[in-house]
XYZ file of C-alpha atoms in Angstrom:
737
model
C 36.226 -34.351 31.229
C 34.687 -32.636 28.140
C 35.912 -29.173 27.301
C 33.342 -26.378 27.378
C 32.732 -25.165 23.799
C 33.999 -21.679 23.016
C 31.375 -18.943 22.699
C 32.121 -18.539 18.977
C 31.545 -22.266 18.469
C 28.177 -22.064 20.261
C 27.187 -19.132 18.041
C 28.166 -21.105 14.921
C 26.170 -24.148 16.024
C 23.146 -21.956 16.737
C 23.578 -20.261 13.345
C 23.413 -23.636 11.567
C 20.415 -24.793 13.605
C 18.647 -21.501 12.924
C 18.534 -22.321 9.235
C 17.670 -25.974 9.700
C 14.695 -25.491 12.040
C 12.946 -23.688 9.171
C 14.232 -25.923 6.371
C 14.431 -29.395 7.950
C 11.039 -30.568 9.233
C 12.486 -33.535 11.097
C 14.949 -31.361 12.992
C 12.172 -28.924 13.881
C 10.047 -31.712 15.318
C 13.015 -32.735 17.440
C 13.453 -29.224 18.867
C 9.908 -27.858 18.643
C 8.409 -28.910 21.963
C 9.543 -29.353 25.539
C 7.260 -31.923 27.103
C 8.883 -32.100 30.523
C 7.675 -28.710 31.759
C 4.316 -27.311 32.809
C 2.003 -26.121 30.022
C 1.383 -22.449 29.377
C -1.148 -20.499 27.352
C -0.810 -19.107 23.840
C 2.346 -17.018 23.364
C 3.165 -17.725 27.012
C 0.100 -15.914 28.416
C -0.972 -17.930 31.460
C -4.737 -17.700 30.869
C -4.904 -18.011 27.079
C -5.154 -21.789 27.182
C -8.896 -22.245 26.607
C -12.159 -20.329 26.233
C -12.720 -20.021 29.986
C -9.199 -18.751 30.558
C -9.627 -16.075 27.891
C -12.884 -14.967 29.508
C -11.158 -14.803 32.896
C -8.262 -12.768 31.455
C -10.757 -10.291 30.002
C -12.655 -9.894 33.268
C -9.427 -9.584 35.228
C -8.075 -6.901 32.882
C -11.252 -4.836 33.169
C -11.436 -5.112 36.959
C -7.754 -4.348 37.549
C -8.047 -1.435 35.107
C -10.979 -0.020 37.028
C -8.965 -0.208 40.253
C -6.151 1.692 38.518
C -8.643 4.270 37.212
C -9.861 4.939 40.757
C -6.299 5.144 42.040
C -5.409 7.671 39.332
C -8.517 9.773 39.893
C -7.860 9.885 43.662
C -4.191 10.830 43.253
C -4.578 14.402 44.492
C -6.379 13.136 47.595
C -3.518 10.719 48.330
C -0.737 13.329 48.208
C 2.071 14.621 46.008
C 3.806 11.248 45.725
C 0.684 9.781 44.132
C 0.493 12.728 41.723
C 4.036 11.915 40.633
C 2.870 8.381 39.794
C -0.118 9.387 37.646
C 1.668 8.984 34.304
C 3.214 5.708 35.422
C -0.172 4.384 36.533
C -1.836 5.518 33.297
C 0.828 3.581 31.426
C 0.132 0.546 33.618
C -3.560 0.962 32.835
C -2.841 0.943 29.105
C -0.552 -2.067 29.413
C -3.125 -3.970 31.477
C -5.722 -3.654 28.721
C -3.322 -4.135 25.826
C -1.885 -7.316 27.361
C -5.210 -8.939 26.431
C -6.354 -6.795 23.482
C -3.122 -7.154 21.491
C -2.893 -10.906 21.987
C -6.611 -11.287 21.171
C -6.166 -9.272 17.973
C -3.383 -11.577 16.848
C -5.011 -14.858 17.878
C -8.282 -14.094 16.107
C -6.293 -13.735 12.858
C -4.082 -16.782 13.322
C -5.736 -19.476 15.442
C -7.391 -22.410 13.595
C -9.960 -23.218 16.336
C -13.279 -21.431 15.770
C -14.195 -21.520 19.463
C -10.919 -19.813 20.372
C -11.434 -17.287 17.567
C -14.930 -16.492 18.830
C -13.686 -16.155 22.388
C -10.827 -13.781 21.563
C -13.095 -11.779 19.259
C -15.496 -11.295 22.164
C -12.603 -10.362 24.446
C -11.357 -7.841 21.896
C -14.824 -6.287 21.512
C -15.466 -6.114 25.264
C -12.136 -4.483 25.996
C -12.387 -1.989 23.130
C -15.838 -1.016 24.378
C -14.423 -0.530 27.877
C -11.575 1.567 26.488
C -14.107 3.831 24.774
C -15.625 4.576 28.170
C -12.184 5.436 29.544
C -11.504 7.791 26.619
C -14.506 9.852 27.702
C -13.803 9.760 31.446
C -13.355 13.430 32.318
C -11.895 12.566 35.721
C -8.824 10.934 34.166
C -8.333 13.824 31.761
C -8.638 16.332 34.614
C -5.998 14.672 36.789
C -3.572 14.263 33.863
C -4.041 17.926 32.932
C -3.319 18.944 36.529
C -0.097 16.912 36.508
C 1.100 18.486 33.257
C 0.209 21.962 34.528
C 2.381 21.486 37.646
C 5.912 22.648 36.796
C 7.350 20.896 39.845
C 5.986 17.557 38.628
C 6.943 18.108 34.994
C 10.555 19.021 35.749
C 11.075 15.621 37.380
C 9.881 13.778 34.252
C 12.395 12.386 31.798
C 11.777 12.588 28.040
C 10.043 9.198 27.899
C 7.601 9.991 30.689
C 6.727 13.431 29.346
C 6.245 12.111 25.819
C 4.022 9.326 27.116
C 1.946 11.846 29.093
C 1.494 14.078 26.053
C 0.439 11.148 23.860
C -2.238 10.270 26.406
C -3.397 13.889 26.696
C -3.707 14.273 22.917
C -5.683 11.037 22.708
C -8.161 12.432 25.232
C -8.464 15.743 23.425
C -9.043 14.091 20.047
C -11.834 12.077 21.696
C -13.804 15.224 22.525
C -13.065 15.095 26.242
C -13.328 18.899 26.535
C -16.858 19.041 25.143
C -20.009 19.590 27.222
C -21.760 16.359 28.121
C -24.366 16.525 25.340
C -21.775 17.178 22.672
C -19.592 14.451 24.132
C -22.537 12.095 23.735
C -22.797 13.269 20.136
C -19.077 12.573 19.673
C -19.555 9.009 20.925
C -22.563 8.594 18.621
C -20.590 9.824 15.603
C -17.633 7.607 16.515
C -19.902 4.559 16.680
C -21.518 5.550 13.382
C -18.102 5.834 11.729
C -17.238 2.304 12.845
C -20.594 1.063 11.513
C -20.173 2.838 8.164
C -16.558 1.699 7.910
C -17.550 -1.911 8.497
C -20.214 -1.639 5.782
C -17.746 0.076 3.443
C -15.263 -2.782 3.767
C -17.685 -5.693 3.798
C -20.170 -4.702 1.079
C -19.883 -5.756 -2.569
C -19.497 -2.355 -4.231
C -19.723 -3.439 -7.894
C -22.841 -2.647 -9.906
C -21.934 -5.399 -12.371
C -21.239 -8.764 -10.768
C -20.673 -10.827 -13.935
C -19.240 -9.960 -17.347
C -20.175 -11.957 -20.470
C -17.262 -12.633 -22.875
C -17.229 -14.703 -26.107
C -15.173 -17.831 -25.468
C -13.310 -17.199 -28.734
C -11.772 -14.073 -27.165
C -10.306 -16.085 -24.291
C -8.162 -18.495 -26.286
C -4.776 -18.949 -24.631
C -5.730 -16.943 -21.538
C -4.901 -18.928 -18.362
C -8.303 -18.909 -16.644
C -9.956 -21.934 -15.069
C -13.265 -22.912 -13.459
C -15.152 -20.511 -15.701
C -18.893 -20.948 -16.334
C -19.490 -21.345 -20.090
C -22.877 -21.357 -21.853
C -23.817 -20.996 -25.550
C -20.323 -19.917 -26.537
C -19.957 -17.281 -23.821
C -17.907 -17.273 -20.627
C -19.452 -15.658 -17.551
C -16.705 -14.084 -15.455
C -17.363 -12.807 -11.898
C -16.037 -9.262 -11.689
C -14.544 -9.855 -8.232
C -12.573 -12.907 -9.399
C -8.901 -13.378 -10.294
C -10.088 -14.467 -13.757
C -11.351 -10.953 -14.479
C -7.966 -9.462 -13.595
C -6.278 -12.122 -15.737
C -8.311 -11.036 -18.779
C -7.097 -7.445 -18.312
C -3.566 -8.776 -18.409
C -3.814 -11.187 -21.352
C -6.732 -10.330 -23.684
C -5.533 -8.979 -27.073
C -8.915 -7.473 -27.951
C -9.010 -3.936 -26.578
C -12.822 -3.825 -26.508
C -12.872 -6.933 -24.313
C -10.395 -5.329 -21.937
C -12.472 -2.139 -21.854
C -15.664 -4.080 -21.103
C -14.000 -6.021 -18.296
C -12.370 -2.909 -16.813
C -15.643 -0.975 -16.758
C -17.377 -3.946 -15.136
C -14.693 -4.540 -12.470
C -14.712 -0.891 -11.405
C -18.443 -0.269 -11.677
C -20.115 0.939 -8.491
C -23.569 0.740 -6.981
C -25.284 3.891 -5.782
C -25.371 2.298 -2.342
C -21.590 1.850 -2.226
C -21.038 5.479 -3.264
C -23.546 6.641 -0.650
C -21.747 4.587 2.020
C -18.398 6.098 1.073
C -19.733 9.638 1.112
C -21.625 9.093 4.370
C -18.385 7.861 5.973
C -16.482 10.937 4.777
C -19.251 13.360 5.795
C -19.636 11.779 9.240
C -15.898 12.079 9.828
C -16.057 15.716 8.730
C -18.945 16.293 11.134
C -16.989 14.738 13.997
C -13.959 16.916 13.215
C -16.126 20.052 13.150
C -17.627 19.073 16.506
C -14.184 19.224 18.157
C -13.197 22.487 16.454
C -11.332 21.374 13.328
C -11.988 22.344 9.729
C -11.570 18.790 8.432
C -11.002 15.247 9.573
C -7.491 15.357 8.093
C -6.691 18.389 10.255
C -7.903 16.523 13.349
C -6.147 13.268 12.519
C -2.751 14.682 11.486
C -2.101 16.842 14.560
C 0.141 14.270 16.267
C 1.742 12.935 13.086
C 5.076 13.909 11.549
C 3.213 15.816 8.833
C 1.269 17.893 11.404
C -1.379 19.217 8.988
C -2.985 18.592 5.564
C -1.131 21.488 3.936
C 2.216 19.873 4.685
C 1.011 16.544 3.289
C -0.116 18.226 0.078
C 3.241 19.993 -0.232
C 5.065 16.680 0.134
C 2.887 14.810 -2.367
C 2.956 17.583 -4.993
C 6.740 17.955 -4.674
C 7.216 14.203 -4.971
C 4.903 14.144 -7.982
C 7.006 16.797 -9.723
C 10.298 15.123 -8.758
C 9.264 11.763 -10.221
C 7.730 13.186 -13.430
C 10.625 12.038 -15.687
C 10.192 8.477 -14.427
C 6.442 8.585 -15.090
C 7.032 9.825 -18.658
C 9.650 7.134 -19.277
C 7.256 4.373 -18.239
C 4.353 5.790 -20.248
C 6.522 6.193 -23.356
C 7.417 2.516 -23.065
C 3.751 1.529 -22.924
C 2.866 3.817 -25.825
C 5.657 2.372 -27.959
C 4.487 -1.146 -27.164
C 0.890 -0.355 -28.170
C 2.011 1.483 -31.268
C 4.103 -1.498 -32.397
C 1.329 -4.012 -31.778
C -1.318 -1.955 -33.597
C 1.206 -0.908 -36.285
C 0.200 2.713 -35.880
C 2.308 5.503 -37.293
C 1.195 7.944 -34.594
C 1.484 7.841 -30.814
C -1.206 5.698 -29.220
C -3.187 6.776 -26.174
C -2.863 4.396 -23.238
C -6.162 3.891 -21.447
C -6.718 2.397 -18.004
C -7.782 -0.921 -19.543
C -4.498 -1.033 -21.528
C -2.245 -0.719 -18.502
C -1.982 -4.345 -17.327
C -1.879 -5.773 -20.872
C 1.035 -3.717 -22.172
C 2.883 -3.791 -18.864
C 2.720 -7.597 -19.057
C 4.056 -7.632 -22.637
C 7.038 -5.495 -21.678
C 7.678 -7.340 -18.413
C 7.573 -10.699 -20.211
C 10.400 -9.591 -22.491
C 12.385 -8.386 -19.481
C 11.708 -11.608 -17.585
C 12.901 -13.804 -20.447
C 16.038 -11.696 -20.752
C 16.948 -12.213 -17.069
C 15.250 -15.512 -16.217
C 18.472 -17.488 -15.901
C 19.598 -15.153 -13.130
C 16.435 -15.413 -11.003
C 17.596 -16.381 -7.492
C 15.578 -18.418 -5.003
C 16.328 -18.854 -1.335
C 15.010 -21.037 1.456
C 13.131 -19.581 4.420
C 15.836 -20.886 6.753
C 18.692 -19.344 4.795
C 16.987 -15.930 4.809
C 16.287 -16.076 8.567
C 19.916 -17.109 9.062
C 21.046 -14.203 6.868
C 18.874 -11.738 8.772
C 20.368 -12.901 12.057
C 23.859 -12.396 10.645
C 22.921 -8.959 9.298
C 21.494 -7.801 12.637
C 24.584 -9.156 14.371
C 26.738 -6.999 12.083
C 24.609 -3.890 12.530
C 23.414 -4.049 16.133
C 25.205 -6.904 17.888
C 21.870 -8.747 17.967
C 21.181 -12.289 16.768
C 18.400 -14.884 16.738
C 18.481 -18.123 18.716
C 15.911 -20.867 18.193
C 13.811 -21.697 21.224
C 11.680 -24.741 21.975
C 7.950 -24.308 22.443
C 6.357 -25.091 25.777
C 3.152 -27.147 25.821
C 0.179 -24.948 24.892
C 2.338 -22.049 23.717
C 1.833 -22.483 19.967
C -1.323 -22.409 17.835
C 0.114 -24.493 14.967
C 2.882 -27.053 14.568
C 4.595 -24.974 11.877
C 5.160 -21.940 14.113
C 8.795 -21.320 15.068
C 9.973 -19.398 18.094
C 13.088 -17.242 18.191
C 14.766 -15.535 21.117
C 16.430 -12.228 20.287
C 19.800 -12.037 22.017
C 22.042 -8.971 22.319
C 25.774 -9.420 22.838
C 25.814 -6.749 25.575
C 22.434 -7.256 27.245
C 21.465 -10.916 26.876
C 17.943 -11.910 25.818
C 15.908 -8.848 24.867
C 12.718 -10.310 23.375
C 10.872 -13.094 21.555
C 9.588 -13.486 17.987
C 6.975 -16.058 16.951
C 7.342 -16.829 13.237
C 4.117 -18.025 11.595
C 5.445 -17.924 8.043
C 3.742 -20.706 6.072
C 0.337 -20.620 4.390
C -2.553 -22.713 5.669
C -6.291 -22.742 5.275
C -8.148 -20.211 7.416
C -5.100 -18.067 8.114
C -5.005 -14.463 6.903
C -2.913 -14.261 3.759
C -1.229 -10.884 4.203
C 2.167 -10.439 5.823
C 1.977 -8.635 9.154
C 3.799 -7.703 12.350
C 1.760 -8.061 15.557
C 2.735 -6.546 18.890
C 1.817 -9.020 21.631
C 3.682 -7.350 24.467
C 5.818 -4.225 24.607
C 8.801 -3.303 26.704
C 8.050 -1.687 30.056
C 9.819 -1.238 33.368
C 7.878 -3.165 36.025
C 9.883 -3.244 39.262
C 8.420 0.142 40.288
C 4.790 -0.792 39.559
C 3.755 -0.581 43.225
C 0.702 -2.788 42.513
C 0.369 -3.837 46.167
C -0.923 -0.308 46.872
C -3.496 -0.193 44.064
C -6.594 -1.044 46.112
C -5.564 1.053 49.120
C -5.064 4.187 47.006
C -8.098 3.463 44.807
C -10.426 3.559 47.820
C -8.812 5.964 50.304
C -10.214 5.964 53.808
C -12.195 2.779 53.249
C -11.580 -0.660 54.715
C -11.769 -2.773 51.554
C -11.507 -6.549 51.477
C -8.903 -7.100 48.713
C -9.666 -10.829 48.526
C -12.841 -10.099 46.573
C -10.802 -8.695 43.681
C -8.889 -10.569 41.024
C -5.150 -10.598 41.758
C -2.870 -8.094 39.979
C -1.791 -9.072 36.476
C 1.862 -10.018 36.452
C 4.099 -10.501 33.428
C 7.469 -12.272 33.411
C 10.192 -9.722 34.075
C 13.928 -9.931 33.526
C 16.970 -7.874 34.348
C 18.789 -6.477 31.324
C 22.526 -6.047 31.577
C 23.463 -2.369 31.674
C 19.998 -1.121 32.717
C 18.501 -0.494 36.132
C 15.354 -2.281 37.225
C 13.304 -5.169 35.857
C 11.637 -5.152 32.449
C 8.926 -7.123 30.736
C 10.503 -8.073 27.418
C 8.782 -7.430 24.088
C 7.007 -10.276 22.298
C 5.905 -10.007 18.685
C 4.535 -12.344 16.024
C 5.267 -12.231 12.300
C 2.893 -13.799 9.809
C 3.595 -14.491 6.131
C 1.989 -16.700 3.510
C 4.915 -18.676 2.107
C 4.273 -21.991 0.363
C 5.343 -25.100 2.250
C 8.136 -27.182 0.789
C 7.082 -30.482 -0.772
C 8.253 -33.766 0.739
C 11.609 -33.236 2.403
C 12.275 -30.086 0.384
C 12.433 -26.730 2.202
C 10.245 -23.754 1.301
C 11.798 -21.589 -1.412
C 11.251 -17.834 -1.659
C 11.220 -15.427 -4.574
C 12.954 -12.060 -4.286
C 9.552 -10.506 -3.545
C 9.082 -12.946 -0.651
C 12.559 -12.173 0.672
C 11.801 -8.460 0.547
C 8.551 -9.082 2.443
C 10.385 -10.962 5.187
C 13.038 -8.237 5.445
C 10.272 -5.628 5.724
C 8.488 -7.409 8.571
C 11.774 -8.026 10.369
C 12.395 -4.282 10.203
C 9.265 -3.849 12.315
C 10.445 -6.648 14.596
C 13.783 -4.941 15.291
C 11.972 -1.697 16.067
C 9.897 -3.611 18.639
C 12.928 -5.386 20.097
C 15.283 -2.397 20.295
C 12.691 0.296 21.086
C 12.709 -0.755 24.748
C 11.406 2.141 26.780
C 10.325 2.336 30.421
C 6.806 3.171 29.241
C 4.570 0.773 27.340
C 2.708 3.583 25.605
C 5.753 4.709 23.589
C 7.653 1.422 23.246
C 8.706 -0.122 19.942
C 6.312 0.576 17.074
C 3.972 2.672 19.252
C 5.029 5.846 17.507
C 3.613 8.252 14.924
C 1.897 6.257 12.177
C 3.761 8.178 9.448
C 7.074 7.197 11.068
C 6.426 3.550 11.905
C 7.198 2.222 8.409
C 10.644 3.809 8.146
C 12.655 0.999 9.805
C 10.805 -1.658 7.801
C 11.112 0.124 4.444
C 14.793 0.746 5.152
C 15.277 -3.015 5.476
C 14.029 -3.493 1.901
C 17.094 -1.578 0.663
C 19.407 -4.190 2.184
C 17.847 -7.171 0.394
C 19.605 -7.164 -2.973
C 22.934 -5.660 -1.945
C 25.612 -8.259 -2.846
C 27.257 -8.141 0.603
C 23.942 -8.748 2.344
C 22.811 -11.402 -0.089
C 26.061 -13.267 0.541
C 24.974 -13.615 4.184
C 22.129 -15.930 3.215
C 23.606 -17.569 0.115
C 26.931 -18.335 1.834
C 28.686 -17.334 -1.367
C 29.718 -14.176 -3.174
C 26.887 -12.797 -5.272
C 27.754 -10.901 -8.429
C 25.872 -7.925 -9.830
C 24.446 -9.750 -12.891
C 22.459 -11.982 -10.548
C 20.638 -8.875 -9.363
C 19.707 -7.507 -12.789
C 16.100 -8.675 -12.593
C 15.546 -6.903 -9.290
C 17.188 -3.707 -10.446
C 15.665 -3.816 -13.911
C 12.050 -4.172 -12.827
C 9.860 -2.102 -15.100
C 7.039 0.329 -14.425
C 7.887 1.289 -10.882
C 7.060 4.832 -11.989
C 3.499 3.890 -12.911
C 3.065 2.121 -9.584
C 4.475 5.133 -7.742
C 2.130 7.520 -9.542
C -0.808 5.314 -8.533
C 0.341 5.483 -4.894
C 0.553 9.278 -5.011
C -2.880 9.456 -6.648
C -4.377 7.249 -3.920
C -2.777 9.414 -1.223
C -4.223 12.560 -2.812
C -7.674 10.955 -3.020
C -7.390 10.064 0.670
C -6.450 13.660 1.514
C -9.181 15.170 -0.654
C -11.961 12.969 0.717
C -10.928 13.843 4.279
C -10.602 17.575 3.568
C -13.139 20.331 4.206
C -14.758 19.416 0.853
C -16.630 16.673 2.711
C -18.404 19.361 4.764
C -20.155 20.669 1.666
C -23.618 19.501 0.619
C -22.322 19.454 -2.962
C -19.461 17.055 -2.180
C -19.231 14.367 -4.870
C -16.692 11.596 -4.396
C -17.163 10.619 -8.052
C -16.435 14.070 -9.505
C -13.440 14.499 -7.192
C -12.091 11.104 -8.252
C -12.380 12.010 -11.959
C -10.737 15.385 -11.348
C -7.728 13.851 -9.612
C -7.415 11.068 -12.184
C -7.297 13.560 -15.046
C -5.011 16.071 -13.319
C -2.607 13.732 -11.511
C -3.033 10.202 -12.862
C -1.359 8.836 -15.974
C -4.521 7.368 -17.521
C -7.707 9.277 -18.464
C -10.700 8.805 -16.176
C -13.235 6.234 -17.303
C -16.946 7.197 -17.143
C -19.251 4.864 -15.231
C -16.370 3.600 -13.052
C -15.617 4.458 -9.424
C -12.510 2.716 -8.096
C -12.441 4.444 -4.656
C -15.396 2.365 -3.414
C -12.920 -0.540 -3.466
C -10.165 1.446 -1.700
C -10.559 -0.107 1.773
C -7.656 1.914 3.169
C -9.931 4.955 3.136
C -11.381 3.510 6.341
C -8.247 2.139 8.012
C -5.764 4.858 7.047
C -8.142 7.856 7.213
C -6.010 10.694 5.728
C -2.822 8.796 6.574
C -2.236 6.883 3.324
C 0.654 9.206 2.395
C 2.705 7.665 5.230
C 4.279 4.847 3.250
C 5.456 7.293 0.575
C 6.895 9.631 3.205
C 8.781 6.785 4.866
C 10.014 5.499 1.494
C 11.644 8.832 0.742
C 13.123 9.108 4.237
C 14.369 5.517 4.157
C 16.095 6.165 0.852
C 17.996 9.107 2.340
C 18.956 7.150 5.460
C 20.161 4.262 3.292
C 22.268 6.456 1.010
C 23.761 8.383 3.925
C 24.584 5.418 6.131
C 24.509 1.997 4.498
C 24.754 2.100 0.699
C 28.546 1.872 0.648
C 28.850 -0.521 3.598
C 25.569 -2.229 4.575
C 27.315 -4.230 7.317
C 28.792 -1.247 9.168
C 28.531 -1.653 12.939
C 29.292 2.046 13.413
C 26.377 3.118 11.216
C 24.147 0.364 12.533
C 24.792 1.396 16.117
C 24.139 5.034 15.205
C 20.777 4.061 13.696
C 19.954 1.962 16.748
C 20.846 4.781 19.153
C 19.375 7.586 17.078
C 16.164 5.979 15.820
C 15.235 2.489 16.972
C 15.840 2.663 20.716
C 13.448 5.574 21.206
C 10.285 3.854 20.009
C 7.769 6.714 20.113
C 9.379 8.611 22.985
C 11.257 11.146 20.857
C 10.233 13.515 18.067
C 10.601 11.447 14.850
C 12.171 14.363 12.981
C 14.912 14.510 15.625
C 15.441 10.761 15.277
C 15.843 10.965 11.507
C 17.978 14.099 11.614
C 20.416 12.344 13.952
C 21.405 9.854 11.208
C 21.570 12.252 8.268
C 24.225 14.713 7.141
C 24.407 18.020 8.928
C 23.080 19.808 5.829
C 20.097 17.462 5.446
C 19.351 17.531 9.168
C 19.201 21.328 9.214
C 16.574 21.297 6.443
C 14.159 18.872 8.114
C 14.665 19.218 11.874
C 11.703 21.588 12.317
C 9.297 19.138 10.700
C 7.458 22.015 8.990
C 6.245 22.607 5.432
C 9.794 23.232 4.261
C 10.855 19.886 5.743
C 8.059 18.076 3.910
C 8.991 19.835 0.655
C 12.634 18.854 1.118
C 11.735 15.206 1.686
C 9.459 15.208 -1.365
C 12.303 16.590 -3.467
C 14.594 13.780 -2.332
C 12.324 11.441 -4.239
C 11.789 7.706 -4.118
C 14.509 5.368 -5.344
C 12.217 2.845 -7.017
C 15.003 0.316 -7.616
C 16.266 0.386 -3.997
C 19.996 0.064 -4.811
């Protein structure tokens, strides 16, 4: 009789396999697919197996949502017990729609089949359109307002339920639900126009100059390829990598200036589109009683209002001034040496990349022998070990079921907690391939939610009170797999997320190797993943990363601090790492210049979304030049207009400061809790209990204050202007450790 392996031995065997399924292609093929079980749809969704199934899932989600809408709106008719279930049923409504929308959003960015992409894109569009109708349904808003106005109902809510209700109420109010019908129609029109203008802003070619003509003699030794050459001149597309390469390598300053002015030229149409987008947003904000779009958009964020954001950015700008000067002095010295000038040289925008490259090349050669590389598998293994130290959570590889994956290179991990068992699933789509989006991203496919009290068998009866309705003519309720978690009451649907990266495949039998930048990227995305896994709330609407957008990056940015700490690095190198091996990471130059550019972009975002956009005299060009000359490190360049290429002006919409805010907060959390001992279970558990487990169901300032010193906590707990000033004065640790 064979002895049963000890638990520690099973963990060790899983730990070894965890690395090998990413690094050993043959082993992955052996474990990648279970063929002896029934097929499922993509990411385990029953209906996402083909085009027809996706269409059915969309129709089912809309119909079941409409039944829930009627049940919610008839709650007062059906008695006090139904009124107590309004928030729960609204959360079910949101989860019903998001169970298709979120998966569709991911699949349309990752799936190689055009027919599937088209189908999920249509599903996404149809469901978003339906959600827009719900956001303007005054009946839903009325019943939710009645619930929140009833003290007897509110006092029975726990913190999660109340927070979820308030999030929903604020979403309604920001959608103009309180407006008279004609103005509400105007709100919908403006919202649609903003989407149209935003799409044009992102998709248009904004450059007035599409090709720059350079003498071939000026390009000697510059690593550019596939360049059109005629009569001794090279014709360089201004939107090409070759143009950026010339800025980095060309010795002739006039060539760099010509290329810079061409790259950042702007058509009148692109400027008009940008300004129309800003003015339309300002008009929408005015319609609902706000002085600016930033004021409207920031109400439910940590920052609360534009004034607090400005205080934070200006304080941070002042705090980091010595670093900015240090970086600029280095560039000036480099230019002065090359030109053999006796006086200080002015650094222009077209000089930036060239002299930064010269200085970085010297630094790289100095430290090149210490540059570490790691395999994808070893980093995943190290992350699992790190999370086990911090939270008692580890990864276990899991075989794919037929139909579950969209590509053979996708790996599946179960997230297992030592106290609770399996708590979620991560799909890892980490390797580059044609047609796949190139940016790293974290996608929520399904959130945590308690489901045993859904009461879906009563949906139709309460949706149509007093009527004899044949339920067989409706689609069946949507059911998700549910599991019991040790230590918690009830049944829960477990979170599912997908991570995408763009790592190069290993050649032959070699694994894929990562640079330190790649490792940092993977740590960052896994920070989001842990927030999704451990932020398990009873309500879908506040689970995991469904929190304030200027708080959501904190757990992921915090993870970047762990990367180059010797104790953490030893987890994925399996050997002690000495400080000299980390010199390149810690000695990276010009972080100050990059930080200043981030602050400048955040201030541009704030300015364009301020009350300035309400004025007929608003000029995005003049405002850009003003901010460049007052805040930026390089003088403004006439006939250029970089903001028309700043796509985040559409997606972030007065929220671009968020990453900077979370960087400063993450630095303080790191220094307070993990800098001395990054493997501390005590500190890790405190961060899990104080921050991660709440998702969006607790005030973010309270979450952060719970893991800081008493003195720091007292300064920020109110989340007011003084809190934002304090955080700005903490500054950004540009070298992480």
